[in-house]
Each structure stands twice: as C-alpha cells, then as structure tokens.
C-alpha cells in the first residue's frame, strides 16, 4: 500500500477529532456520578485538572502520576472483621487438622471455640500468628487457588454478598477517573500482599504488580519431579501499616505518590509523606459515619482507639488542620455499593 | 463541534492506515540492527512474534508480558568491578572521615590501602559490610543526589566513558523491541535497588518501579522542622541473587516472567523459574567471549568459579541441555557500545 502525504494529513486530522470526542464525552458524563457535589468531589476534580493541565504550574508528567489507595475501609468494607482475617479463621480448622497440637494452643484454641466475644479480643499479634500458621509452607500457586476458591464462595454476614462485591462504587469511580487521566493506581494495604493480588485485577482493575501489602518471604525450592516453586515462609519482610506504608512505597515504587487515600491511623504516615512532596498533592480519608447504609465508627461515635482501622479524633483533627480532605460516607456518597 | 457518522468512519479508516504504516515501518527497519543473523537473534524475533500474534497458540495477553533483565554483565559492563562496588569504594574515605575508628578495621583498611591485589580478594561479605556502612543512615533523597553526582563524573578505567555509556547497544535494542511489542521490561539485579533506580530511566527507559534489586530497609522519621523523610538502614530485605531473583520477582511483580536475560550463575534460578511456566518462554544468557571489544571470562576461558557474575561451565552445560539460548558477544553482536 502506498501512503501519501494526504493520507498522513487525514491521520492527524482524525486523531484531532478523536481527541475532541473523548474530551466531549468526558464533559458530558460525570466521572464521579456516585458523589454528591461538595468539597471532597471538588477536591478530586480540581486536583486531577491541575496536575494534568500542561499549562498549569501544578502539571505532573505522566510517569510521575502515582496514586495510592488503602484497601480495608477505603476501597471495601472492613467491618465486622477484615476479610482476610475471616479467611484465616476459616482456614484454622484445616491447619489444626494438619497439626493437631495447635488445638490447645492460643490463639488457635480461641478461634476454634467459636466464642465471638473472645475472638473479637484477639490482638494484632495473635492475628499475625494465625496468619503465619495458615500460610507458612504453602506453595504460592496453591495459596492463590485456595484463596480464589474461598472468595468465590464466602459471603459477608450482613449483605450476603461475595466480599469482592462490597467495594465502594464512589471509590471505583475515583480509580477509573484517575487512571483515565494518566495516574497509575496502587493499593497500599496492611492486608497480605499475596491475598489482595488474588482478586485486585478483577475487583479494582489493579494488576498484581501494583499491589503493595504486608508481605512475608518466600523460599525457592523444587518438587520431586524437579519443578521449581516458591513456598510462603514466616519471615515478615514488610508490615505495611503506619510508617510501613511510606517504607513499602519506597521499596516497591521508588517514587512519592501525588495522591493518597485512606481511612485510619494506619494511613496517617502515607498521607503525611504524600503531602510532604513538592507541588500539588492530595490526601483524603474516608470517614465511616453512615450507620444505615454501612457502619459508623471513629471520632463521630467516640469509639476508643484500640485497633488498626480506627479513625481517631486525633487523626480527624490532624486532617482538618493539615488540609487532608475528610470524605463523609453519609453526606458525600450518593450510592455506596454497585449491587444495591 | 458536531461529529457525524462519516467522521467516525474516517477515524477508523485512518486508524487502519496508521496501523498498517507502523507494520510497514517495523518490517523495513530491523529492530535488532546491531545483531548478526544467527540463533539468538532468531530466538528473540520468533519468541516475540509467537507471543504477540493473536492467532498463535502461544499468544500472551499484554498485561502478562513481563521480561526480566539482569544488569551487570547483561545490560552493561561488569568488569573489572561492578560499578556499584566502585561507587562504594569511592565513598569509603568520606565514611572513614565521619567515623575515624573504621580506618583500622577490615575491610575498610584494605580499601583505603589502595592495594589492588588485596582489594580484588575481598569477599561478597566484605562488600556487603562496605555497602551497609556507606549508605546506612543516609536520607534516601540525599543518597539519590550523591549517586547521581558520582555517575556524572566517574569514568570507566578502560574506555574513559561514564559508566552509563557502557550499556550494550544490542541489549538496548532488545529492551526497545520488547516494549514496542507490549512487554514490560524489568531489571532484576543483584545490585542495589536504590542505586540502579537513580539512572535506570535515562539509561534504559526503565522507570524506578520496574527495578528490582538487592534492597535494604528504610526507616520513616522526621527532621527538626517536622518534615518526614526516609533513612536507609542496614536491614537486608532482599538479596536479589540466585534464588533471591525468583523470590524478588514474586515479591515485587507477583507474576512469572515470559522472558529472562542474564549472564551468570546468579541468574540461573531466574531462567529456570521463567522456563518452568506454561506456554512459550525465553531464557537467554550473555557469554563474555570477546576479549578485544569487551572482556572474555567464563567457561570458554576456564576461569575458576569464585565470584558472583561467573558464567560457569556447569551453567553453560545446563543452558545447552535445557534450551536456554547462549549469546556470544563475539559472534552475535555487530556492535557492542553506542559510543564507538
């Protein structure tokens, strides 16, 4: 095929038309349709406009456009228990069957008792012990297959939906909107990195390499046939909470985010680190103040600060004083879930 | 602007023309122009064709197209010393000035002596000690600035070129060619992750988040003004050599590569892990057999297997028996450097 100058001109004219069309489409459809008008929605739109407008002094080149999102309580429901903790508890009987000596050892004994009150009192240390015991020695492929199967069948006690259906529609819109504007979206979660990677792509359109989470080591070895495989081991490489979030971001990305979204004291340092960068930066915290449509916990309810995942009064005050935007689920979100 | 159906048709016709043009351009220009015709060049072209052709049974969807590249000896010169080791040695006087008690402690004493023969005998353990001492306690931004400055001024003893000019042109072509075909290219190096990230983008067009290397921990803290920053600390999180390469790939990417390139026993497990995946996989090893244009070391020269970076006879035999392609610098590369 011969290609003339005229063809070349047509290509560039058509490219201009296509560009104009996509801008028209963007203006016509509200990318944040599940958000009520208000300061948080405006903060997101203004931030994206300012950092993607080449004529703006706040313009950010595309390779540097990184946005990080906590998961539990920020992208999906974390009550009454973190999904991954439910998963680990569900695995305890199988683990104890394989190692019967654990039946009389805490915290396994408490989990097996089914006593909800006692289970609710387990500490983060207890949870780490259970987590390590339930995954140590597993082939990473086997872990992935089992977690996938569990996610397909497990249901949330309140909504009777798969856990992956309990994502917040307004936050899915933020993820899509930022990606459409050249941002790479990362999950930065206290949850297990390998666990979240199992469903991040189909649930959030976030590929495994953009999931940073609490991570243990693996050990490379061989099966009887000489096939190499990786086994999960109990070494903790990254506790991706609090200061561990900026440390994990440095380890896995090596760039400071321009935008960070969280909902708890575990996200404080990530927000702080993000805002400490030059130029325009966005930090936002989801406040769970909607007892009817979801849950209400945190400063509005005066709940004590005893667990990871708590939005304390101190964090609320810091956010207000430092210009981190607080998102009220009750006031700012028209809809919460996609299924309702 | 009103957009008609006819405009839409023009857009898609123009897109088809543009697609055809890029295919024509690809056929006309050899993407691996610095390679001589031969089995290695053919292996790369065949692999990319097979895995990117939708009608092929070996087709790989774009998000899964991951290619990993060792750095030292694979993408750039590693003799007579790894570049990062040269950097650390150059920093030793400043470190000893700050901590004079190190002057009489090994391995610092040997480095300060300038005795080349003794320096050449330092072990990997010694190098780790020096590495830890030269970076521990540094602000990561300060580390980046100092490494950048060193790279701008340091010159390789043989070619009198900046180290970043000593990249292999044929491998740069492979990186570009694979990226043009939807592969994401990662560096997976035994070198320090933070060090390589300083120049990976400008040298290889590989962004920091696609550099996996030997990595230490960092600690989040605050300066006097309350500004948060990360400090490098001596904890080793990932020793990205040997089995550490597949372990690091799992940690940082969470997907198995389809193609892996290396040059030494430190890359053996990465090649093995890559080839153990389903479908078409590519593993290639660069053999340094060109004493005139670069260096000759490894099995052809019968050198002893004493250091990381050695291409042993055992590795050579394994590569041949398992279908990993060995690249002869002497026979397969028309040109080695971009500057000559």
XYZ file of C-alpha atoms in Angstrom:
680
model
C 0.000 0.000 0.000
C 1.269 3.415 -0.944
C 0.920 6.065 1.682
C 0.740 9.671 0.557
C 1.165 12.965 2.386
C -2.582 13.382 2.078
C -3.132 10.112 3.990
C -0.786 11.361 6.657
C -2.806 14.561 6.955
C -6.001 12.548 7.278
C -4.443 10.510 10.077
C -3.572 13.593 12.079
C -6.934 15.271 11.388
C -8.711 12.139 12.530
C -6.547 11.975 15.632
C -7.608 15.536 16.458
C -11.265 14.577 16.008
C -10.872 11.533 18.222
C -9.201 13.674 20.885
C -12.010 16.219 20.778
C -14.580 13.437 21.002
C -13.048 11.987 24.124
C -12.984 15.426 25.730
C -16.648 15.908 24.820
C -17.528 12.511 26.272
C -15.647 13.339 29.466
C -17.531 16.618 29.949
C -20.907 15.021 29.206
C -20.578 12.121 31.619
C -19.795 12.836 35.244
C -16.808 10.613 36.063
C -17.798 10.777 39.748
C -21.518 10.195 39.300
C -21.961 8.478 42.682
C -20.606 11.502 44.532
C -22.732 14.356 45.799
C -21.445 17.820 44.994
C -19.299 19.056 47.839
C -15.736 19.734 48.961
C -14.389 16.148 48.549
C -15.715 15.705 44.995
C -14.418 19.159 44.082
C -11.022 18.377 45.645
C -10.605 15.291 43.440
C -11.703 17.037 40.232
C -9.587 20.125 40.940
C -6.533 18.030 41.762
C -6.785 15.989 38.561
C -7.413 19.077 36.411
C -4.472 20.979 37.904
C -1.967 18.136 37.664
C -2.877 17.061 34.122
C -3.165 20.504 32.509
C 0.091 21.218 30.680
C -0.409 24.958 31.084
C -0.765 24.661 34.861
C 2.155 25.338 37.197
C 0.986 22.222 39.033
C 1.314 19.954 35.992
C 2.749 16.488 36.748
C 4.368 14.472 33.922
C 2.536 11.206 33.321
C 5.242 8.805 34.539
C 5.171 10.522 37.941
C 1.397 10.273 38.356
C 1.096 7.788 41.211
C -1.997 7.465 43.401
C -2.070 5.094 46.380
C -5.165 3.611 47.983
C -5.509 1.821 51.270
C -7.936 -1.086 50.890
C -9.801 -2.105 54.078
C -12.319 0.627 54.891
C -11.154 2.747 51.965
C -11.989 0.634 48.916
C -14.187 -2.000 50.561
C -15.960 -2.864 53.810
C -13.749 -3.754 56.776
C -16.448 -4.500 59.364
C -17.190 -6.504 61.352
C -13.774 -8.054 60.523
C -11.073 -7.586 57.881
C -11.908 -10.003 55.068
C -8.501 -11.603 55.243
C -8.943 -12.285 58.965
C -12.220 -14.057 58.170
C -10.327 -16.084 55.564
C -7.608 -17.037 58.070
C -10.178 -18.015 60.702
C -11.946 -20.162 58.131
C -8.664 -21.917 57.402
C -7.841 -22.653 61.066
C -9.721 -25.997 61.241
C -7.735 -27.315 58.260
C -4.489 -26.075 59.789
C -5.286 -27.715 63.140
C -6.252 -30.921 61.378
C -2.787 -30.977 59.823
C -1.115 -30.016 63.138
C -3.373 -31.338 65.937
C -1.025 -29.988 68.642
C -2.299 -26.465 67.846
C -5.826 -27.271 69.103
C -4.871 -26.446 72.686
C -2.546 -23.550 71.899
C -3.673 -19.906 71.828
C -4.823 -18.133 69.762
C -5.969 -21.208 67.785
C -7.957 -22.531 70.741
C -9.996 -19.319 70.903
C -10.692 -19.331 67.170
C -11.824 -22.961 67.301
C -14.105 -22.199 70.282
C -16.258 -20.017 68.056
C -16.711 -17.642 71.025
C -17.267 -14.366 69.193
C -16.565 -12.168 72.183
C -13.217 -13.846 72.851
C -12.345 -13.807 69.136
C -13.069 -10.082 68.961
C -10.479 -9.540 71.703
C -7.601 -11.156 69.790
C -4.660 -8.782 69.305
C -2.810 -7.947 66.086
C -0.009 -10.209 67.363
C -2.497 -13.065 67.633
C -3.690 -12.356 64.110
C -0.118 -12.410 62.791
C 0.422 -15.784 64.498
C -2.693 -17.175 62.841
C -1.777 -15.665 59.510
C 1.727 -17.150 59.638
C 0.415 -20.567 60.669
C -2.263 -20.651 57.997
C 0.009 -19.818 55.089
C 3.518 -20.954 56.043
C 4.758 -23.791 53.882
C 2.160 -23.273 51.166
C 3.126 -23.198 47.515
C 2.252 -19.671 46.318
C 0.191 -21.110 43.445
C -1.727 -23.340 45.856
C -2.303 -20.336 48.131
C -3.679 -18.367 45.197
C -6.003 -21.183 44.122
C -7.365 -21.702 47.642
C -7.901 -18.000 48.307
C -9.669 -17.652 44.956
C -11.966 -20.559 45.786
C -12.739 -19.114 49.225
C -13.552 -15.701 47.734
C -15.922 -17.320 45.252
C -17.967 -18.991 47.986
C -17.643 -16.858 51.156
C -20.371 -14.308 51.855
C -20.435 -11.229 54.056
C -22.706 -11.844 57.095
C -24.746 -8.657 56.613
C -25.211 -8.287 52.865
C -24.873 -11.996 51.920
C -22.713 -10.849 49.019
C -19.243 -12.033 47.994
C -16.656 -9.866 49.769
C -15.422 -8.567 46.411
C -18.900 -7.116 45.760
C -18.539 -4.955 48.873
C -16.351 -2.392 47.164
C -17.386 1.244 47.339
C -18.755 2.399 43.993
C -17.633 6.031 44.524
C -14.049 4.826 45.065
C -14.187 2.610 41.965
C -15.118 5.789 40.097
C -12.102 7.580 41.589
C -9.813 4.723 40.486
C -11.224 4.804 36.944
C -11.152 8.590 36.752
C -7.558 8.839 37.880
C -6.452 6.082 35.500
C -8.263 7.798 32.616
C -6.104 10.818 33.448
C -2.791 9.002 33.321
C -2.467 8.117 37.009
C -1.240 4.676 37.950
C -3.332 3.419 40.839
C -1.693 1.322 43.567
C -3.211 -0.470 46.524
C -1.128 0.096 49.672
C -2.709 -2.123 52.279
C -1.983 -3.544 55.702
C -3.553 -6.714 54.316
C -1.482 -9.547 52.890
C 0.035 -8.686 49.534
C -0.423 -12.159 48.070
C -4.034 -12.305 49.269
C -5.067 -8.982 47.748
C -3.283 -9.801 44.486
C -5.614 -12.777 44.010
C -8.599 -10.528 43.237
C -7.198 -6.995 42.719
C -7.314 -7.178 38.946
C -10.893 -8.340 38.562
C -12.169 -6.252 41.502
C -10.305 -2.974 41.018
C -8.573 -3.345 37.629
C -5.324 -3.094 39.579
C -2.715 -5.635 38.417
C -0.701 -7.656 40.950
C 2.453 -5.573 40.454
C 0.532 -2.523 41.694
C -0.472 -4.138 44.982
C 1.754 -3.360 47.962
C 0.808 -5.090 51.166
C 2.105 -6.752 54.266
C 4.484 -9.291 52.792
C 6.266 -12.364 54.027
C 9.226 -14.013 52.404
C 9.134 -16.955 50.052
C 11.639 -19.760 49.567
C 12.575 -21.144 46.179
C 12.723 -24.928 46.016
C 11.912 -27.988 43.933
C 9.268 -30.698 43.982
C 10.024 -34.416 43.462
C 9.955 -34.002 39.695
C 12.470 -31.164 39.833
C 9.895 -28.476 39.059
C 10.837 -25.230 40.838
C 8.263 -23.493 43.021
C 8.015 -20.832 45.719
C 6.824 -21.609 49.238
C 5.484 -18.999 51.647
C 7.602 -18.725 54.780
C 7.044 -16.982 58.112
C 9.663 -14.200 57.712
C 7.905 -10.820 57.743
C 9.531 -8.563 55.125
C 7.130 -5.643 55.232
C 4.490 -4.705 57.809
C 2.605 -2.341 55.558
C 0.894 -0.195 58.176
C 1.709 3.176 59.752
C 5.341 4.079 58.899
C 5.474 0.798 56.963
C 3.329 2.375 54.244
C 5.811 5.033 53.082
C 8.609 2.480 53.604
C 6.713 -0.014 51.435
C 6.029 2.633 48.790
C 9.750 3.408 48.626
C 10.613 -0.291 48.364
C 8.069 -1.176 45.711
C 7.626 2.022 43.678
C 10.572 4.273 44.497
C 8.506 7.412 43.889
C 6.411 9.559 46.205
C 2.672 9.456 45.425
C 0.822 12.582 44.334
C -2.441 11.380 45.838
C -3.190 9.082 48.782
C -6.496 7.739 50.077
C -7.012 6.072 53.442
C -9.406 5.803 56.350
C -7.460 5.138 59.536
C -4.444 5.831 61.713
C -2.660 3.139 59.685
C -2.774 5.561 56.743
C -1.543 8.631 58.632
C 2.103 8.389 57.552
C 1.176 7.648 53.936
C -0.917 10.826 53.814
C 1.797 12.821 55.550
C 4.521 11.513 53.218
C 2.390 12.240 50.161
C 1.602 15.800 51.236
C 5.257 16.497 52.095
C 6.182 16.369 48.397
C 6.568 19.423 46.165
C 3.689 20.834 44.134
C 0.054 19.822 44.306
C -0.658 16.739 46.434
C -3.923 15.212 47.575
C -4.638 13.319 50.807
C -8.129 12.046 51.570
C -9.634 9.992 54.398
C -12.930 8.108 54.282
C -14.991 8.641 57.448
C -17.414 5.828 58.251
C -20.395 7.810 59.543
C -23.229 6.017 57.793
C -24.776 3.579 60.244
C -27.730 2.823 57.975
C -26.075 2.182 54.651
C -22.752 0.834 56.018
C -21.255 1.329 59.516
C -20.479 4.195 61.836
C -17.211 4.124 63.744
C -14.457 6.589 64.502
C -14.428 10.061 66.051
C -18.071 10.880 65.381
C -19.057 7.923 67.518
C -16.419 8.432 70.206
C -15.229 4.832 69.947
C -11.983 4.005 71.745
C -8.739 3.826 69.722
C -7.859 0.180 70.236
C -7.398 -1.337 66.782
C -5.800 -0.820 63.420
C -8.509 0.615 61.229
C -9.620 3.206 63.724
C -10.194 6.765 62.631
C -9.261 8.532 65.871
C -10.242 12.018 66.949
C -6.540 12.923 66.795
C -6.364 11.852 63.148
C -9.542 13.775 62.391
C -8.076 16.919 63.964
C -4.773 16.478 62.129
C -6.578 16.039 58.806
C -8.572 19.221 59.367
C -5.509 21.231 60.368
C -3.302 19.983 57.508
C -5.733 20.182 54.624
C -6.325 16.463 54.225
C -9.879 16.093 52.940
C -12.291 14.024 55.014
C -14.930 12.150 52.992
C -18.227 11.620 54.787
C -19.808 8.408 53.511
C -23.186 9.687 54.645
C -23.060 13.118 53.008
C -20.648 12.726 50.117
C -21.677 9.410 48.603
C -24.962 9.071 46.682
C -24.544 5.349 46.453
C -22.202 3.091 48.346
C -22.331 -0.269 46.562
C -22.788 -1.340 42.983
C -25.207 -4.157 43.789
C -27.914 -2.319 45.713
C -18.137 20.697 17.081
C -20.635 18.319 15.558
C -19.394 14.838 14.926
C -21.063 12.790 12.192
C -21.071 9.103 11.390
C -18.877 9.951 8.449
C -16.266 11.465 10.762
C -16.352 8.299 12.795
C -15.716 6.233 9.666
C -12.774 8.462 8.795
C -11.322 7.931 12.267
C -11.420 4.172 11.945
C -10.098 4.217 8.365
C -7.243 6.444 9.467
C -6.526 4.177 12.406
C -6.264 1.251 9.999
C -3.839 3.219 7.826
C -1.744 4.183 10.824
C -1.648 0.542 11.947
C -0.534 -0.596 8.505
C 2.121 2.119 8.432
C 3.626 1.032 11.702
C 3.723 -2.576 10.489
C 5.448 -1.455 7.305
C 7.937 0.579 9.317
C 8.615 -2.402 11.554
C 9.358 -4.670 8.608
C 11.578 -2.089 6.897
C 13.738 -1.280 9.917
C 15.475 -4.124 11.663
C 14.619 -3.708 15.356
C 17.754 -5.707 16.229
C 20.126 -3.972 13.813
C 23.200 -4.497 15.999
C 22.729 -8.267 15.991
C 24.240 -10.604 13.450
C 21.862 -13.142 11.969
C 22.036 -16.331 13.987
C 20.215 -18.466 16.510
C 19.999 -15.854 19.334
C 18.582 -13.093 17.110
C 16.135 -15.569 15.601
C 15.132 -16.805 19.076
C 14.197 -13.277 20.175
C 12.262 -12.457 16.993
C 10.462 -15.821 16.964
C 9.546 -15.516 20.634
C 8.085 -12.030 20.223
C 6.198 -12.982 17.056
C 4.705 -16.103 18.621
C 3.632 -14.484 21.877
C 2.115 -11.357 20.321
C 0.246 -12.963 17.418
C -3.379 -13.350 18.439
C -3.814 -16.292 16.098
C -0.905 -18.178 17.671
C -1.473 -20.851 20.308
C 1.448 -19.223 22.132
C -0.232 -15.794 22.346
C 0.277 -13.988 25.662
C -2.194 -11.247 26.712
C -0.462 -7.890 27.070
C -0.803 -7.489 30.858
C 1.108 -10.761 31.321
C 4.006 -9.783 29.055
C 6.835 -9.441 31.554
C 10.515 -9.619 30.587
C 13.255 -9.513 33.219
C 16.854 -8.452 32.664
C 19.833 -8.887 34.919
C 22.002 -5.756 34.780
C 25.720 -6.311 35.500
C 27.223 -8.193 32.562
C 23.845 -8.449 30.823
C 22.917 -4.829 30.117
C 26.240 -3.161 30.864
C 29.898 -3.876 31.585
C 30.686 -5.532 34.924
C 34.488 -5.704 34.654
C 36.911 -5.108 36.182
C 34.460 -4.389 39.061
C 30.715 -3.961 39.468
C 30.003 -0.242 39.049
C 28.277 -0.059 42.401
C 31.324 -1.559 44.128
C 33.466 1.157 42.551
C 30.973 3.703 43.878
C 31.131 2.242 47.384
C 34.929 2.175 47.351
C 34.954 5.810 46.254
C 32.726 6.675 49.198
C 34.893 4.884 51.796
C 37.212 7.872 52.508
C 34.198 10.080 53.338
C 32.717 7.341 55.519
C 36.006 6.870 57.393
C 36.338 10.626 57.804
C 32.941 10.617 59.527
C 33.817 7.510 61.592
C 37.637 7.517 62.037
C 37.553 4.284 64.063
C 36.869 2.379 60.806
C 40.318 3.230 59.412
C 41.915 0.272 61.171
C 39.020 -2.135 60.736
C 38.717 -4.592 57.846
C 37.574 -4.419 55.108
C 37.852 -0.613 55.224
C 41.594 -0.780 55.923
C 42.167 -2.779 52.740
C 40.086 -0.420 50.620
C 41.959 2.605 51.993
C 45.320 0.903 51.306
C 44.661 1.130 47.577
C 46.327 -2.297 47.224
C 44.548 -3.615 44.130
C 45.509 -7.217 44.655
C 44.165 -7.214 48.216
C 41.028 -5.356 47.156
C 40.373 -7.908 44.435
C 40.356 -10.612 47.112
C 37.535 -9.076 49.181
C 34.571 -11.413 49.617
C 30.901 -10.707 48.984
C 30.512 -10.464 52.776
C 33.146 -7.735 52.829
C 31.334 -5.922 50.037
C 28.038 -6.095 51.946
C 29.785 -4.632 55.016
C 31.123 -1.762 52.952
C 27.796 -1.241 51.244
C 25.942 -1.142 54.557
C 28.487 1.258 56.095
C 28.469 3.604 53.107
C 24.689 4.008 52.909
C 23.300 3.364 56.393
C 21.758 6.450 57.946
C 21.520 8.339 54.666
C 18.335 10.137 53.681
C 17.134 8.355 50.505
C 16.943 11.688 48.647
C 20.500 12.528 49.673
C 21.632 9.062 48.550
C 20.000 9.627 45.166
C 21.600 13.056 44.731
C 25.087 11.797 45.653
C 24.872 8.718 43.440
C 23.684 10.872 40.531
C 26.595 13.238 41.022
C 29.081 10.351 41.168
C 27.659 8.817 37.978
C 28.004 12.154 36.183
C 31.695 12.407 36.959
C 33.072 8.850 37.362
C 34.703 7.240 34.330
C 35.416 3.605 33.464
C 39.199 2.958 33.599
C 39.352 1.333 30.147
C 37.007 3.355 27.953
C 37.139 6.654 29.906
C 33.378 6.859 29.455
C 30.672 7.420 32.074
C 29.537 4.027 33.360
C 26.049 4.637 31.991
C 27.539 4.856 28.479
C 28.838 1.288 28.841
C 25.485 -0.296 28.120
C 25.308 -2.907 25.384
C 23.619 -1.479 22.296
C 22.220 -4.872 21.202
C 20.507 -5.246 24.580
C 19.076 -1.722 24.415
C 17.570 -2.822 21.100
C 16.051 -5.876 22.794
C 14.539 -3.676 25.529
C 13.049 -1.301 22.945
C 11.828 -4.109 20.723
C 10.108 -5.944 23.541
C 8.486 -2.748 24.845
C 7.268 -1.897 21.329
C 5.543 -5.277 21.432
C 3.740 -4.727 24.698
C 6.278 -6.278 27.066
C 7.036 -4.538 30.315
C 10.774 -4.668 30.894
C 12.118 -5.093 34.421
C 15.654 -5.010 35.727
C 16.254 -7.835 38.217
C 19.721 -7.221 39.566
C 21.962 -8.295 42.404
C 22.942 -4.625 42.540
C 21.363 -2.204 44.962
C 17.793 -1.336 44.046
C 18.066 2.302 45.081
C 21.364 2.708 43.223
C 20.097 1.335 39.914
C 16.883 3.361 40.172
C 18.954 6.552 40.091
C 19.799 6.096 36.397
C 17.532 3.311 35.095
C 15.067 5.669 33.456
C 17.551 7.756 31.498
C 19.838 4.812 30.724
C 17.368 2.049 29.877
C 13.970 3.838 29.787
C 13.048 1.615 32.733
C 11.194 3.529 35.469
C 12.131 3.047 39.155
C 9.094 0.878 39.883
C 10.393 -1.656 37.352
C 13.772 -2.048 39.041
C 14.085 -4.978 41.433
C 17.403 -5.252 43.211
C 19.101 -6.123 46.424
C 17.192 -3.982 48.878
C 17.685 -2.831 52.419
C 15.040 -1.428 54.696
C 14.302 2.210 55.302
C 13.047 3.959 58.415
C 10.474 6.723 58.380
C 11.300 9.682 60.596
C 11.255 13.464 60.890
C 13.812 16.240 60.687
C 13.984 19.188 63.124
C 11.314 21.062 61.176
C 8.943 18.106 61.323
C 9.407 17.214 57.659
C 9.104 13.426 57.195
C 11.850 11.540 55.382
C 13.146 8.011 54.855
C 16.569 6.903 56.052
C 18.410 3.866 54.685
C 19.056 1.265 57.349
C 21.240 -1.846 57.434
C 18.440 -4.475 57.446
C 18.702 -6.614 54.295
C 15.180 -7.272 52.951
C 16.070 -8.926 49.661
C 19.359 -10.401 48.455
C 18.440 -10.397 44.795
C 20.796 -13.089 43.533
C 20.405 -16.811 42.826
C 17.115 -17.999 44.422
C 16.599 -14.405 45.561
C 15.747 -13.447 41.964
C 12.541 -15.503 41.624
C 11.731 -14.620 45.244
C 12.196 -10.920 44.432
C 10.122 -11.240 41.264
C 7.290 -12.761 43.294
C 7.550 -10.007 45.907
C 7.687 -7.096 43.508
C 5.719 -8.255 40.451
C 3.682 -11.254 41.533
C 3.787 -12.734 38.033
C 6.199 -15.154 36.376
C 8.210 -13.586 33.531
C 7.840 -14.857 29.966
C 11.410 -13.910 29.103
C 14.561 -13.650 31.213
C 18.045 -12.465 30.298
C 21.165 -12.997 32.397
C 24.845 -13.815 32.193
C 25.896 -15.676 35.324
C 25.155 -18.294 37.954
C 23.307 -15.540 39.837
C 20.699 -15.667 37.047
C 20.313 -19.455 36.948
C 17.185 -19.648 39.108
C 15.531 -16.728 37.312
C 15.990 -18.522 33.981
C 14.804 -21.803 35.451
C 11.727 -20.200 37.057
C 10.862 -18.406 33.814
C 11.146 -21.532 31.685
C 9.076 -23.566 34.164
C 5.965 -21.561 33.234
C 3.337 -22.727 30.748
C 3.472 -21.840 27.063
C 6.338 -20.166 25.231
C 9.133 -18.857 27.472
C 12.535 -17.450 26.625
C 15.749 -17.673 28.660
C 18.988 -16.186 27.338
C 22.500 -15.838 28.743
C 25.163 -13.423 27.521
C 28.576 -15.098 27.197
C 31.534 -12.751 27.519
C 33.878 -14.193 24.914
C 35.089 -11.027 23.227
C 38.476 -10.153 24.654
C 39.119 -7.440 22.068
C 35.898 -5.473 22.105
C 34.981 -6.147 25.771
C 36.233 -8.953 28.045
C 36.488 -12.713 27.955
C 35.629 -14.673 31.059
C 33.609 -17.753 31.869
C 33.669 -21.327 30.593
C 35.480 -20.591 27.328
C 38.395 -19.253 29.315
C 38.333 -21.901 32.038
C 38.356 -19.314 34.808
C 37.602 -20.607 38.296
C 34.094 -20.210 39.736
C 34.845 -17.941 42.671
C 32.572 -14.895 42.339
C 29.064 -13.786 41.619
C 28.989 -12.886 37.971
C 30.724 -16.040 36.829
C 29.404 -17.978 33.885
C 30.493 -21.467 34.943
C 30.932 -24.497 32.722
C 28.076 -26.113 34.667
C 25.758 -23.211 33.790
C 26.858 -23.390 30.162
C 26.084 -27.124 30.044
C 22.722 -26.610 31.749
C 21.784 -23.862 29.303
C 22.627 -26.083 26.342
C 20.696 -29.055 27.727
C 17.596 -27.040 28.682
C 17.202 -24.859 25.628
C 18.346 -21.598 27.189
C 19.986 -19.601 24.408
C 23.608 -18.552 24.866
C 24.520 -15.227 23.251
C 28.118 -14.949 22.081
C 29.168 -11.310 22.287
C 31.872 -12.020 19.744
C 29.721 -13.739 17.121
C 26.228 -12.419 17.728
C 26.808 -8.720 18.264
C 27.804 -6.449 15.364
C 28.392 -3.559 17.696
C 28.736 -3.569 21.447
C 28.522 0.073 22.509
C 26.673 3.095 21.221
C 29.648 5.448 21.543
C 32.286 3.636 19.481
